[in-house]
Amino acid sequence: MNDFDSTLDSTTAEWESLWLAPYAMHSVDTVGREHEESSHAYRAPYQRDRDRIVHSSAYRRLAHKTQVFTGEKGDYHRTRLTHTLEVSSVARTIGRVLRLNEDLIESLALMHDIGHPPFGHAGEEILDECCVNCGGFNHNQQAVRIVTRLEDRYPDFPGLNLSKEILVGQSSRIRGEKSSGRGQALLEVQVVDAADSIAYDTHDADDALELGLLDLDELLELPLWSDAARRVQREYSALDAEQLRRAVVRQVIDILVTDLVDTTTGQLKAANIESPSAVAGHDRRLVVPSREVFEQKTQLEKFLFQRVYRHPAVLAERSLAGDALREMFQRFSKHPEGLPAKSREQLEQTGVPRVVCDFLSGMTDRCALEEAGLRG
Ligand code: MG
């Protein structure tokens, strides 16, 4: 390491020691990467991770993958990429006020949905069915697979060779992994999980309102939304319907984030948490909403499940997605010679079903519909 390197490295460490809370993950304490690399002249480890994720092809494809509503429905609603950016924005806000490691938070947020197949959770369920005899399909698991094996960008290693804290954090999202004996996830991971939930609860409702699947009056029957509307109306006397809707959505986000920060701060103090190892050893998650807001949020999620995620228009899209993915899974499994050359190279080592699943799950919605012959 030259003098310039050591100055910048020590600057990051010094800055983190001054700014970050003792329970934050300091980059100087990273376990490192699977394949050893020399440190960068002026980017800290988690900054490099974030950059690698942003430059990956799986990340770019999120722009054309469904969050809840497909591109057929217009251009207002969230895609998987804009959902990801909203998660990152909410998570960084929470991370900054709690004095956590924002570079780590941003990396975790930007990669959290990178394993999503086309057509959102509908696509995930179909691929899980298709892969029933080869280990199933889970988007969180696929994210780890992408960043450790499938991305092909560096001559020295497969995947992105991310810091281990990011891989462990993403793995904690996999069904059943929470009880794997590793203890509680880092606070940075817990913040991203909480921000994900805040983002989709609010933007799925906003998108459904814009698309006319819901009426604001219906949402205002829920305590969380009526509380937000009261706060907006105290501040603004005359808003038109659209202004009111957008102001209420903003207010709901503010209520959820503020409650999460206040409750988490209280929990950290009450449990006297002073280090990441104390977080790991705690008997439950520390980044949580208050009981009251948790109940209100659960009520909102039940409402969205019934009224949005199971809306006939959404179910019709799911059915189309199912037809497209099932048809392609069967076709490529029967004729793997039709796969792209890069996928065919993996057949011997990985086996046909998993290679077909990797190929299909990497597709954007548009590419999948075209390949299935449902859009030309
Ligand atoms: Mg998400």
CSV table of C-alpha atoms and ligand atoms in Angstrom, one decimal:
chain,number,residue,atom,x,y,z
A,1,MET,CA,0.0,0.0,0.0
A,2,ASN,CA,1.4,3.4,-0.9
A,3,ASP,CA,1.2,6.6,1.3
A,4,PHE,CA,-1.8,7.8,-0.7
A,5,ASP,CA,-3.7,4.5,0.0
A,6,SER,CA,-2.9,4.5,3.6
A,7,THR,CA,-4.0,8.1,4.1
A,8,LEU,CA,-7.4,7.4,2.5
A,9,ASP,CA,-7.9,4.1,4.3
A,10,SER,CA,-7.2,5.7,7.6
A,11,THR,CA,-9.5,8.6,6.6
A,12,THR,CA,-12.4,6.2,6.1
A,13,ALA,CA,-11.7,4.4,9.4
A,14,GLU,CA,-11.3,7.7,11.2
A,15,TRP,CA,-14.5,9.1,9.8
A,16,GLU,CA,-16.4,6.0,10.6
A,17,SER,CA,-15.1,5.9,14.2
A,18,LEU,CA,-16.2,9.6,14.6
A,19,TRP,CA,-19.6,9.3,13.0
A,20,LEU,CA,-20.9,5.7,13.3
A,21,ALA,CA,-22.6,4.4,16.4
A,22,PRO,CA,-20.7,1.7,18.4
A,23,TYR,CA,-23.4,-0.9,17.3
A,24,ALA,CA,-22.9,0.0,13.6
A,25,MET,CA,-20.8,-2.3,11.3
A,26,HIS,CA,-17.5,-0.5,10.8
A,27,SER,CA,-15.8,-1.3,7.5
A,28,VAL,CA,-12.5,-1.8,9.2
A,29,ASP,CA,-14.0,-4.8,10.9
A,30,THR,CA,-15.2,-6.5,7.7
A,31,VAL,CA,-14.5,-10.2,7.4
A,32,GLY,CA,-13.5,-9.6,3.8
A,33,ARG,CA,-14.3,-11.3,0.5
A,34,GLU,CA,-14.1,-14.9,-0.6
A,35,HIS,CA,-11.4,-14.1,-3.1
A,36,GLU,CA,-8.8,-11.9,-1.5
A,37,GLU,CA,-8.3,-8.5,-3.2
A,38,SER,CA,-6.0,-5.5,-2.4
A,39,SER,CA,-7.8,-2.5,-1.0
A,40,HIS,CA,-8.8,0.3,-3.3
A,41,ALA,CA,-7.0,3.7,-3.2
A,42,TYR,CA,-10.1,5.7,-2.2
A,43,ARG,CA,-13.2,3.5,-2.0
A,44,ALA,CA,-14.1,1.8,1.2
A,45,PRO,CA,-15.1,-2.0,0.9
A,46,TYR,CA,-18.9,-1.4,1.0
A,47,GLN,CA,-18.6,1.4,-1.5
A,48,ARG,CA,-17.0,-1.0,-3.9
A,49,ASP,CA,-19.7,-3.5,-3.2
A,50,ARG,CA,-22.4,-0.9,-4.0
A,51,ASP,CA,-20.6,0.0,-7.3
A,52,ARG,CA,-20.3,-3.6,-8.3
A,53,ILE,CA,-24.0,-4.1,-7.8
A,54,VAL,CA,-25.0,-1.0,-9.7
A,55,HIS,CA,-22.8,-2.0,-12.6
A,56,SER,CA,-24.1,-5.6,-12.8
A,57,SER,CA,-26.4,-6.7,-15.6
A,58,ALA,CA,-28.9,-8.3,-13.1
A,59,TYR,CA,-29.3,-4.9,-11.5
A,60,ARG,CA,-30.0,-3.1,-14.8
A,61,ARG,CA,-32.6,-5.7,-15.7
A,62,LEU,CA,-34.7,-4.7,-12.6
A,63,ALA,CA,-35.8,-1.7,-14.7
A,64,HIS,CA,-38.0,-4.1,-16.8
A,65,LYS,CA,-39.2,-6.4,-14.1
A,66,THR,CA,-42.6,-6.3,-12.4
A,67,GLN,CA,-43.0,-5.0,-8.8
A,68,VAL,CA,-46.8,-5.7,-8.7
A,69,PHE,CA,-48.1,-4.2,-11.9
A,70,THR,CA,-46.6,-5.0,-15.3
A,71,GLY,CA,-45.5,-2.4,-17.9
A,72,GLU,CA,-48.7,-3.1,-19.8
A,73,LYS,CA,-50.5,-0.9,-17.2
A,74,GLY,CA,-48.8,2.4,-18.0
A,75,ASP,CA,-45.7,4.2,-16.8
A,76,TYR,CA,-46.7,5.7,-13.4
A,77,HIS,CA,-46.3,2.6,-11.2
A,78,ARG,CA,-43.1,1.2,-9.7
A,79,THR,CA,-40.9,-1.3,-11.4
A,80,ARG,CA,-38.6,-3.6,-9.5
A,81,LEU,CA,-35.8,-1.0,-10.0
A,82,THR,CA,-37.7,2.0,-8.7
A,83,HIS,CA,-39.0,-0.1,-5.8
A,84,THR,CA,-35.3,-0.9,-5.1
A,85,LEU,CA,-34.4,2.8,-5.2
A,86,GLU,CA,-37.2,3.7,-2.8
A,87,VAL,CA,-36.0,1.0,-0.4
A,88,SER,CA,-32.5,2.4,-0.6
A,89,SER,CA,-33.7,5.9,0.0
A,90,VAL,CA,-35.9,5.0,3.1
A,91,ALA,CA,-33.2,2.7,4.5
A,92,ARG,CA,-30.4,5.3,4.2
A,93,THR,CA,-32.6,7.9,6.0
A,94,ILE,CA,-33.1,5.4,8.8
A,95,GLY,CA,-29.5,4.4,8.8
A,96,ARG,CA,-28.2,8.0,8.9
A,97,VAL,CA,-30.4,8.9,11.9
A,98,LEU,CA,-29.3,5.7,13.8
A,99,ARG,CA,-25.7,6.4,12.7
A,100,LEU,CA,-25.3,3.1,10.9
A,101,ASN,CA,-23.1,2.3,8.0
A,102,GLU,CA,-24.8,3.8,5.0
A,103,ASP,CA,-22.5,2.3,2.4
A,104,LEU,CA,-23.4,-1.2,3.7
A,105,ILE,CA,-27.1,-0.3,3.9
A,106,GLU,CA,-27.1,1.0,0.3
A,107,SER,CA,-25.3,-2.1,-1.0
A,108,LEU,CA,-27.8,-4.4,0.8
A,109,ALA,CA,-30.8,-2.4,-0.4
A,110,LEU,CA,-29.6,-2.2,-4.1
A,111,MET,CA,-29.1,-6.0,-4.2
A,112,HIS,CA,-32.0,-7.1,-2.1
A,113,ASP,CA,-34.4,-7.9,-5.1
A,114,ILE,CA,-31.7,-8.6,-7.7
A,115,GLY,CA,-32.8,-12.3,-7.8
A,116,HIS,CA,-36.4,-11.5,-8.7
A,117,PRO,CA,-37.6,-13.3,-11.9
A,118,PRO,CA,-39.9,-11.7,-14.4
A,119,PHE,CA,-43.5,-11.1,-13.3
A,120,GLY,CA,-42.8,-10.5,-9.6
A,121,HIS,CA,-44.0,-13.0,-7.0
A,122,ALA,CA,-46.2,-14.7,-9.5
A,123,GLY,CA,-43.0,-15.6,-11.5
A,124,GLU,CA,-41.3,-16.8,-8.4
A,125,GLU,CA,-44.1,-19.1,-7.5
A,126,ILE,CA,-44.2,-20.6,-11.0
A,127,LEU,CA,-40.4,-21.2,-11.1
A,128,ASP,CA,-40.6,-22.7,-7.6
A,129,GLU,CA,-43.2,-25.2,-8.9
A,130,CYS,CA,-41.2,-25.9,-12.0
A,131,CYS,CA,-38.1,-26.6,-9.9
A,132,VAL,CA,-39.8,-28.8,-7.3
A,133,ASN,CA,-37.5,-31.7,-8.0
A,134,CYS,CA,-34.2,-29.7,-8.0
A,135,GLY,CA,-34.4,-27.5,-4.9
A,136,GLY,CA,-37.1,-25.0,-5.8
A,137,PHE,CA,-36.7,-21.3,-6.5
A,138,ASN,CA,-36.5,-18.4,-4.1
A,139,HIS,CA,-35.6,-14.9,-5.2
A,140,ASN,CA,-33.5,-14.2,-2.1
A,141,GLN,CA,-31.5,-17.3,-2.7
A,142,GLN,CA,-31.2,-16.5,-6.4
A,143,ALA,CA,-29.7,-13.1,-5.4
A,144,VAL,CA,-26.9,-14.8,-3.6
A,145,ARG,CA,-26.4,-17.2,-6.6
A,146,ILE,CA,-26.2,-14.2,-9.0
A,147,VAL,CA,-23.6,-12.3,-7.0
A,148,THR,CA,-21.5,-15.4,-6.2
A,149,ARG,CA,-21.7,-17.3,-9.4
A,150,LEU,CA,-23.8,-16.0,-12.3
A,151,GLU,CA,-22.6,-12.5,-12.9
A,152,ASP,CA,-19.6,-12.8,-15.2
A,153,ARG,CA,-17.7,-9.5,-15.2
A,154,TYR,CA,-14.3,-10.1,-13.5
A,155,PRO,CA,-11.4,-12.2,-14.8
A,156,ASP,CA,-10.3,-13.2,-11.3
A,157,PHE,CA,-13.5,-14.6,-9.8
A,158,PRO,CA,-17.1,-15.6,-10.7
A,159,GLY,CA,-19.8,-13.3,-9.5
A,160,LEU,CA,-19.1,-10.0,-7.8
A,161,ASN,CA,-16.9,-11.1,-4.9
A,162,LEU,CA,-18.9,-9.0,-2.5
A,163,SER,CA,-18.0,-8.5,1.2
A,164,LYS,CA,-19.2,-11.4,3.3
A,165,GLU,CA,-21.4,-9.1,5.5
A,166,ILE,CA,-23.6,-8.5,2.4
A,167,LEU,CA,-23.8,-12.2,1.5
A,168,VAL,CA,-24.7,-13.2,5.1
A,169,GLY,CA,-27.2,-10.3,5.2
A,170,GLN,CA,-28.9,-11.4,2.0
A,171,SER,CA,-28.9,-15.0,3.2
A,172,SER,CA,-30.8,-14.0,6.4
A,173,ARG,CA,-33.7,-13.1,4.1
A,174,ILE,CA,-34.1,-16.6,2.8
A,175,ARG,CA,-37.0,-18.6,4.2
A,176,GLY,CA,-35.8,-20.6,7.3
A,177,GLU,CA,-32.4,-18.9,7.4
A,178,LYS,CA,-33.5,-16.7,10.3
A,179,SER,CA,-33.1,-19.7,12.7
A,180,SER,CA,-29.8,-20.9,11.2
A,181,GLY,CA,-27.9,-20.3,14.4
A,182,ARG,CA,-26.1,-17.2,13.2
A,183,GLY,CA,-27.9,-14.9,15.6
A,184,GLN,CA,-29.7,-11.7,14.7
A,185,ALA,CA,-28.7,-10.0,11.5
A,186,LEU,CA,-26.6,-6.8,11.6
A,187,LEU,CA,-28.7,-3.6,12.2
A,188,GLU,CA,-27.9,-2.5,8.7
A,189,VAL,CA,-29.6,-5.7,7.4
A,190,GLN,CA,-32.6,-5.2,9.7
A,191,VAL,CA,-33.0,-1.6,8.5
A,192,VAL,CA,-33.1,-2.7,4.9
A,193,ASP,CA,-35.7,-5.4,5.7
A,194,ALA,CA,-37.9,-2.8,7.5
A,195,ALA,CA,-37.4,-0.2,4.7
A,196,ASP,CA,-38.5,-2.8,2.1
A,197,SER,CA,-41.7,-3.3,4.0
A,198,ILE,CA,-42.4,0.4,4.4
A,199,ALA,CA,-41.7,1.0,0.7
A,200,TYR,CA,-44.0,-1.7,-0.7
A,201,ASP,CA,-46.8,-1.0,1.8
A,202,THR,CA,-47.0,2.6,0.7
A,203,HIS,CA,-46.1,2.5,-2.9
A,204,ASP,CA,-48.2,-0.5,-3.8
A,205,ALA,CA,-51.2,1.4,-2.3
A,206,ASP,CA,-50.2,4.6,-4.2
A,207,ASP,CA,-49.9,2.6,-7.5
A,208,ALA,CA,-53.2,0.9,-6.9
A,209,LEU,CA,-54.9,4.3,-6.3
A,210,GLU,CA,-53.3,5.7,-9.5
A,211,LEU,CA,-54.5,2.7,-11.5
A,212,GLY,CA,-58.0,3.0,-10.1
A,213,LEU,CA,-58.0,-0.4,-8.4
A,214,LEU,CA,-58.6,1.3,-5.1
A,215,ASP,CA,-60.4,4.5,-3.9
A,216,LEU,CA,-58.7,6.8,-1.4
A,217,ASP,CA,-61.9,6.7,0.8
A,218,GLU,CA,-61.5,2.9,1.2
A,219,LEU,CA,-57.9,3.4,2.5
A,220,LEU,CA,-59.0,6.2,4.8
A,221,GLU,CA,-61.1,3.6,6.7
A,222,LEU,CA,-57.7,2.2,7.9
A,223,PRO,CA,-56.4,3.9,11.1
A,224,LEU,CA,-52.9,4.5,9.6
A,225,TRP,CA,-54.3,6.3,6.6
A,226,SER,CA,-56.9,8.3,8.5
A,227,ASP,CA,-54.3,9.4,10.9
A,228,ALA,CA,-52.1,10.5,8.0
A,229,ALA,CA,-55.0,12.3,6.4
A,230,ARG,CA,-55.8,14.2,9.6
A,231,ARG,CA,-52.2,15.4,9.8
A,232,VAL,CA,-52.3,16.6,6.2
A,233,GLN,CA,-55.6,18.4,6.6
A,234,ARG,CA,-54.2,20.2,9.7
A,235,GLU,CA,-51.4,21.5,7.5
A,236,TYR,CA,-53.3,22.2,4.2
A,237,SER,CA,-56.9,23.4,4.1
A,238,ALA,CA,-57.7,23.0,0.4
A,239,LEU,CA,-56.1,20.2,-1.6
A,240,ASP,CA,-57.5,18.7,-4.7
A,241,ALA,CA,-58.0,14.9,-4.8
A,242,GLU,CA,-54.6,14.1,-6.3
A,243,GLN,CA,-52.7,16.5,-4.1
A,244,LEU,CA,-54.4,15.0,-1.1
A,245,ARG,CA,-53.6,11.5,-2.1
A,246,ARG,CA,-49.9,12.2,-2.7
A,247,ALA,CA,-49.7,14.2,0.6
A,248,VAL,CA,-51.3,11.3,2.5
A,249,VAL,CA,-48.9,8.8,1.0
A,250,ARG,CA,-45.9,11.0,2.0
A,251,GLN,CA,-47.4,11.3,5.5
A,252,VAL,CA,-47.9,7.6,5.9
A,253,ILE,CA,-44.2,7.0,5.0
A,254,ASP,CA,-43.2,9.7,7.5
A,255,ILE,CA,-45.3,8.1,10.2
A,256,LEU,CA,-43.8,4.7,9.6
A,257,VAL,CA,-40.2,5.8,9.4
A,258,THR,CA,-40.5,8.1,12.4
A,259,ASP,CA,-42.1,5.4,14.5
A,260,LEU,CA,-39.5,2.8,13.4
A,261,VAL,CA,-36.6,5.2,14.3
A,262,ASP,CA,-38.1,6.1,17.7
A,263,THR,CA,-38.9,2.5,18.7
A,264,THR,CA,-35.6,1.2,17.5
A,265,THR,CA,-33.7,3.9,19.4
A,266,GLY,CA,-35.6,3.0,22.5
A,267,GLN,CA,-34.9,-0.7,22.1
A,268,LEU,CA,-31.2,-0.1,21.6
A,269,LYS,CA,-31.0,2.0,24.8
A,270,ALA,CA,-33.2,-0.4,26.8
A,271,ALA,CA,-31.1,-3.4,25.8
A,272,ASN,CA,-27.9,-1.4,26.2
A,273,ILE,CA,-26.6,-2.5,22.8
A,274,GLU,CA,-23.1,-1.2,22.2
A,275,SER,CA,-21.6,-3.5,19.5
A,276,PRO,CA,-22.6,-5.6,16.5
A,277,SER,CA,-21.9,-8.7,18.5
A,278,ALA,CA,-24.5,-7.5,21.1
A,279,VAL,CA,-27.0,-7.1,18.2
A,280,ALA,CA,-26.2,-10.7,17.0
A,281,GLY,CA,-26.7,-12.1,20.5
A,282,HIS,CA,-29.9,-10.3,21.3
A,283,ASP,CA,-33.0,-12.5,21.5
A,284,ARG,CA,-35.0,-10.7,18.9
A,285,ARG,CA,-34.8,-8.1,16.1
A,286,LEU,CA,-34.1,-4.5,17.3
A,287,VAL,CA,-35.2,-2.6,14.2
A,288,VAL,CA,-39.0,-2.8,14.8
A,289,PRO,CA,-42.1,-0.6,14.8
A,290,SER,CA,-44.1,0.1,17.9
A,291,ARG,CA,-46.8,-2.4,18.7
A,292,GLU,CA,-49.5,0.1,17.7
A,293,VAL,CA,-47.9,0.8,14.3
A,294,PHE,CA,-47.2,-2.8,13.8
A,295,GLU,CA,-50.9,-3.6,14.2
A,296,GLN,CA,-51.9,-0.8,11.8
A,297,LYS,CA,-49.3,-1.9,9.3
A,298,THR,CA,-50.5,-5.5,9.5
A,299,GLN,CA,-54.1,-4.2,8.9
A,300,LEU,CA,-52.9,-2.3,5.8
A,301,GLU,CA,-51.0,-5.4,4.4
A,302,LYS,CA,-54.1,-7.6,4.9
A,303,PHE,CA,-56.2,-5.0,3.0
A,304,LEU,CA,-53.6,-4.8,0.2
A,305,PHE,CA,-53.5,-8.5,-0.1
A,306,GLN,CA,-57.3,-8.8,-0.5
A,307,ARG,CA,-57.9,-5.7,-2.6
A,308,VAL,CA,-54.7,-5.3,-4.7
A,309,TYR,CA,-52.6,-8.4,-4.9
A,310,ARG,CA,-55.7,-10.5,-5.6
A,311,HIS,CA,-57.5,-8.0,-7.8
A,312,PRO,CA,-58.8,-9.7,-11.0
A,313,ALA,CA,-56.6,-7.5,-13.2
A,314,VAL,CA,-53.5,-8.6,-11.2
A,315,LEU,CA,-54.6,-12.2,-11.2
A,316,ALA,CA,-55.1,-12.1,-15.0
A,317,GLU,CA,-51.5,-11.0,-15.4
A,318,ARG,CA,-50.3,-13.7,-13.0
A,319,SER,CA,-52.1,-16.2,-15.2
A,320,LEU,CA,-50.4,-14.9,-18.3
A,321,ALA,CA,-47.0,-15.0,-16.5
A,322,GLY,CA,-47.6,-18.6,-15.4
A,323,ASP,CA,-48.4,-19.7,-19.0
A,324,ALA,CA,-45.3,-18.0,-20.3
A,325,LEU,CA,-42.9,-19.4,-17.7
A,326,ARG,CA,-44.3,-22.9,-17.7
A,327,GLU,CA,-44.2,-23.2,-21.4
A,328,MET,CA,-40.6,-22.0,-21.6
A,329,PHE,CA,-39.5,-24.2,-18.7
A,330,GLN,CA,-40.9,-27.3,-20.4
A,331,ARG,CA,-39.5,-26.3,-23.9
A,332,PHE,CA,-36.0,-25.5,-22.7
A,333,SER,CA,-35.9,-28.5,-20.4
A,334,LYS,CA,-36.8,-30.7,-23.4
A,335,HIS,CA,-34.5,-28.9,-25.8
A,336,PRO,CA,-31.6,-27.4,-23.8
A,337,GLU,CA,-29.7,-27.0,-27.1
A,338,GLY,CA,-32.0,-23.9,-27.6
A,339,LEU,CA,-30.4,-22.1,-24.7
A,340,PRO,CA,-27.8,-19.4,-25.3
A,341,ALA,CA,-24.2,-20.6,-25.5
A,342,LYS,CA,-23.3,-19.2,-22.1
A,343,SER,CA,-26.1,-21.2,-20.4
A,344,ARG,CA,-25.3,-24.4,-22.4
A,345,GLU,CA,-21.7,-24.3,-21.0
A,346,GLN,CA,-23.2,-24.8,-17.5
A,347,LEU,CA,-25.4,-27.8,-18.4
A,348,GLU,CA,-23.0,-30.5,-17.5
A,349,GLN,CA,-21.9,-29.1,-14.2
A,350,THR,CA,-25.2,-27.6,-13.0
A,351,GLY,CA,-27.9,-29.8,-14.7
A,352,VAL,CA,-30.7,-28.9,-17.0
A,353,PRO,CA,-33.4,-27.7,-14.7
A,354,ARG,CA,-31.3,-25.3,-12.7
A,355,VAL,CA,-29.7,-23.8,-15.8
A,356,VAL,CA,-33.1,-23.3,-17.4
A,357,CYS,CA,-34.3,-21.7,-14.2
A,358,ASP,CA,-31.3,-19.4,-14.1
A,359,PHE,CA,-31.9,-18.4,-17.7
A,360,LEU,CA,-35.6,-17.8,-17.3
A,361,SER,CA,-35.3,-16.0,-13.9
A,362,GLY,CA,-32.8,-13.5,-15.4
A,363,MET,CA,-35.3,-12.5,-18.1
A,364,THR,CA,-37.1,-9.2,-18.1
A,365,ASP,CA,-40.9,-9.3,-18.4
A,366,ARG,CA,-40.8,-8.1,-22.0
A,367,CYS,CA,-38.1,-10.7,-23.0
A,368,ALA,CA,-40.1,-13.5,-21.3
A,369,LEU,CA,-43.3,-12.6,-23.1
A,370,GLU,CA,-41.6,-12.3,-26.5
A,371,GLU,CA,-39.7,-15.6,-26.0
A,372,ALA,CA,-43.0,-17.3,-25.0
A,373,GLY,CA,-44.6,-15.9,-28.2
A,374,LEU,CA,-47.1,-13.9,-26.2
A,375,ARG,CA,-45.9,-10.5,-27.5
A,376,GLY,CA,-44.2,-9.9,-30.8
B,1,MG,MG,-38.2,-5.7,-2.1
